[in-house]
Tab-separated table of N, CA and C in Angstrom:
chain	number	residue	atom	x	y	z
A	904	UNK	N	115.481	89.612	106.142
A	904	UNK	CA	115.210	89.805	107.545
A	904	UNK	C	114.337	91.051	107.702
A	905	UNK	N	113.282	90.913	108.476
A	905	UNK	CA	112.367	92.028	108.698
A	905	UNK	C	112.820	92.847	109.909
A	906	UNK	N	112.853	94.132	109.733
A	906	UNK	CA	113.224	95.024	110.831
A	906	UNK	C	112.049	95.941	111.103
A	907	UNK	N	111.594	95.919	112.342
A	907	UNK	CA	110.468	96.752	112.752
A	907	UNK	C	110.970	97.721	113.830
A	908	UNK	N	111.190	98.978	113.478
A	908	UNK	CA	111.619	99.938	114.499
A	908	UNK	C	110.453	100.276	115.430
A	909	UNK	N	110.693	100.138	116.724
A	909	UNK	CA	109.656	100.444	117.719
A	909	UNK	C	109.956	101.826	118.280
A	910	UNK	N	109.019	102.725	118.110
A	910	UNK	CA	109.199	104.090	118.588
A	910	UNK	C	109.021	104.143	120.105
A	911	UNK	N	109.628	105.130	120.686
A	911	UNK	CA	109.547	105.269	122.134
A	911	UNK	C	108.107	105.570	122.548
A	912	UNK	N	107.609	104.809	123.496
A	912	UNK	CA	106.251	104.997	123.989
A	912	UNK	C	105.202	104.295	123.135
A	913	UNK	N	105.635	103.583	122.099
A	913	UNK	CA	104.691	102.875	121.241
A	913	UNK	C	104.266	101.565	121.889
A	914	UNK	N	103.014	101.241	121.721
A	914	UNK	CA	102.475	100.004	122.269
A	914	UNK	C	103.091	98.815	121.527
A	915	UNK	N	103.511	97.796	122.272
A	915	UNK	CA	104.159	96.625	121.682
A	915	UNK	C	103.193	95.854	120.789
A	916	UNK	N	101.904	95.906	121.097
A	916	UNK	CA	100.910	95.220	120.270
A	916	UNK	C	100.863	95.802	118.854
A	917	UNK	N	101.024	97.117	118.752
A	917	UNK	CA	101.040	97.746	117.425
A	917	UNK	C	102.260	97.314	116.632
A	918	UNK	N	103.397	97.212	117.312
A	918	UNK	CA	104.629	96.789	116.639
A	918	UNK	C	104.497	95.347	116.159
A	919	UNK	N	103.894	94.498	116.968
A	919	UNK	CA	103.683	93.100	116.580
A	919	UNK	C	102.742	93.034	115.383
A	920	UNK	N	101.717	93.873	115.399
A	920	UNK	CA	100.767	93.902	114.285
A	920	UNK	C	101.467	94.330	112.998
A	921	UNK	N	102.358	95.332	113.078
A	921	UNK	CA	103.123	95.770	111.903
A	921	UNK	C	104.026	94.654	111.405
A	922	UNK	N	104.644	93.928	112.333
A	922	UNK	CA	105.510	92.810	111.959
A	922	UNK	C	104.712	91.735	111.222
A	923	UNK	N	103.555	91.381	111.757
A	923	UNK	CA	102.722	90.353	111.128
A	923	UNK	C	102.301	90.780	109.723
A	924	UNK	N	101.953	92.051	109.566
A	924	UNK	CA	101.538	92.555	108.260
A	924	UNK	C	102.690	92.484	107.260
A	925	UNK	N	103.885	92.898	107.694
A	925	UNK	CA	105.049	92.838	106.809
A	925	UNK	C	105.375	91.401	106.439
A	926	UNK	N	105.281	90.504	107.414
A	926	UNK	CA	105.575	89.091	107.168
A	926	UNK	C	104.588	88.505	106.166
A	927	UNK	N	103.320	88.830	106.325
A	927	UNK	CA	102.288	88.332	105.421
A	927	UNK	C	102.511	88.872	103.998
A	928	UNK	N	102.950	90.129	103.886
A	928	UNK	CA	103.168	90.735	102.573
A	928	UNK	C	104.376	90.152	101.850
A	929	UNK	N	105.312	89.553	102.567
A	929	UNK	CA	106.465	88.946	101.905
A	929	UNK	C	106.104	87.593	101.309
A	930	UNK	N	104.966	87.049	101.696
A	930	UNK	CA	104.441	85.772	101.179
A	930	UNK	C	105.372	84.592	101.438
A	931	UNK	N	106.095	84.620	102.535
A	931	UNK	CA	107.002	83.532	102.886
A	931	UNK	C	106.212	82.271	103.208
A	932	UNK	N	105.181	82.422	104.005
A	932	UNK	CA	104.390	81.270	104.426
A	932	UNK	C	103.698	80.616	103.233
A	933	UNK	N	103.206	81.421	102.316
A	933	UNK	CA	102.545	80.889	101.122
A	933	UNK	C	103.528	80.074	100.284
A	934	UNK	N	104.751	80.566	100.161
A	934	UNK	CA	105.764	79.847	99.385
A	934	UNK	C	106.141	78.521	100.047
A	935	UNK	N	106.219	78.524	101.362
A	935	UNK	CA	106.535	77.289	102.095
A	935	UNK	C	105.445	76.257	101.862
A	936	UNK	N	104.198	76.689	101.917
A	936	UNK	CA	103.083	75.763	101.692
A	936	UNK	C	103.083	75.225	100.267
A	937	UNK	N	103.428	76.070	99.305
A	937	UNK	CA	103.472	75.620	97.920
A	937	UNK	C	104.580	74.606	97.697
A	938	UNK	N	105.701	74.765	98.359
A	938	UNK	CA	106.839	73.872	98.171
A	938	UNK	C	106.705	72.564	98.950
A	939	UNK	N	105.687	72.460	99.758
A	939	UNK	CA	105.488	71.254	100.563
A	939	UNK	C	105.327	70.016	99.685
A	940	UNK	N	104.649	70.188	98.576
A	940	UNK	CA	104.459	69.069	97.663
A	940	UNK	C	104.617	69.564	96.229
A	941	UNK	N	105.049	68.676	95.360
A	941	UNK	CA	105.292	69.027	93.971
A	941	UNK	C	103.978	69.088	93.203
A	942	UNK	N	103.818	70.123	92.419
A	942	UNK	CA	102.665	70.207	91.534
A	942	UNK	C	103.182	70.268	90.102
A	943	UNK	N	102.582	69.466	89.261
A	943	UNK	CA	102.988	69.430	87.869
A	943	UNK	C	102.694	70.778	87.215
A	944	UNK	N	103.509	71.156	86.233
A	944	UNK	CA	103.273	72.433	85.554
A	944	UNK	C	101.879	72.527	84.933
A	945	UNK	N	101.383	71.404	84.403
A	945	UNK	CA	100.049	71.435	83.787
A	945	UNK	C	98.971	71.721	84.831
A	946	UNK	N	99.132	71.184	86.027
A	946	UNK	CA	98.151	71.402	87.097
A	946	UNK	C	98.194	72.852	87.556
A	947	UNK	N	99.394	73.405	87.689
A	947	UNK	CA	99.496	74.789	88.136
A	947	UNK	C	98.939	75.745	87.080
A	948	UNK	N	99.169	75.438	85.787
A	948	UNK	CA	98.616	76.271	84.720
A	948	UNK	C	97.095	76.212	84.729
A	949	UNK	N	96.554	75.015	84.956
A	949	UNK	CA	95.099	74.857	84.988
A	949	UNK	C	94.503	75.660	86.143
A	950	UNK	N	95.165	75.616	87.302
A	950	UNK	CA	94.676	76.363	88.459
A	950	UNK	C	94.741	77.861	88.193
A	951	UNK	N	95.813	78.295	87.541
A	951	UNK	CA	95.968	79.708	87.223
A	951	UNK	C	94.875	80.165	86.250
A	952	UNK	N	94.571	79.323	85.266
A	952	UNK	CA	93.523	79.624	84.291
A	952	UNK	C	92.159	79.710	84.970
A	953	UNK	N	91.912	78.776	85.868
A	953	UNK	CA	90.640	78.745	86.596
A	953	UNK	C	90.470	80.001	87.447
A	954	UNK	N	91.554	80.431	88.073
A	954	UNK	CA	91.520	81.630	88.903
A	954	UNK	C	91.242	82.865	88.044
A	955	UNK	N	91.869	82.928	86.857
A	955	UNK	CA	91.656	84.051	85.952
A	955	UNK	C	90.213	84.091	85.465
A	956	UNK	N	89.636	82.922	85.172
A	956	UNK	CA	88.246	82.867	84.738
A	956	UNK	C	87.308	83.340	85.842
A	957	UNK	N	87.602	82.947	87.070
A	957	UNK	CA	86.779	83.369	88.208
A	957	UNK	C	86.840	84.879	88.372
A	958	UNK	N	88.040	85.441	88.299
A	958	UNK	CA	88.193	86.889	88.444
A	958	UNK	C	87.448	87.623	87.336
A	959	UNK	N	87.563	87.117	86.117
A	959	UNK	CA	86.895	87.743	84.981
A	959	UNK	C	85.384	87.736	85.170
A	960	UNK	N	84.840	86.604	85.608
A	960	UNK	CA	83.405	86.506	85.833
A	960	UNK	C	82.981	87.464	86.938
A	961	UNK	N	83.775	87.558	87.977
A	961	UNK	CA	83.476	88.437	89.103
A	961	UNK	C	83.453	89.901	88.654
A	962	UNK	N	84.427	90.294	87.833
A	962	UNK	CA	84.492	91.662	87.353
A	962	UNK	C	83.321	91.998	86.431
A	963	UNK	N	82.919	91.038	85.595
A	963	UNK	CA	81.789	91.259	84.699
A	963	UNK	C	80.492	91.415	85.472
A	964	UNK	N	80.339	90.660	86.560
A	964	UNK	CA	79.131	90.766	87.378
A	964	UNK	C	79.059	92.122	88.064
A	965	UNK	N	80.195	92.681	88.427
A	965	UNK	CA	80.202	93.971	89.102
A	965	UNK	C	79.800	95.104	88.156
A	966	UNK	N	80.144	94.960	86.881
A	966	UNK	CA	79.837	96.017	85.911
A	966	UNK	C	78.342	96.122	85.630
A	967	UNK	N	77.623	95.032	85.778
A	967	UNK	CA	76.189	95.031	85.465
A	967	UNK	C	75.385	95.813	86.438
């Protein structure tokens, strides 16, 4: 459960923004989307490998 203490005189929009940021950082929504459908372990490993290759290529391009 997320608890967002609202200070006296603080704008409610700022508190809502802090709540949204904390919620996004817990990755609850991402996990719900992942569990929506089953993915085979081989498919998830392939996606993970592809992501790692992309990151590696991106980092190498930055060094040049």
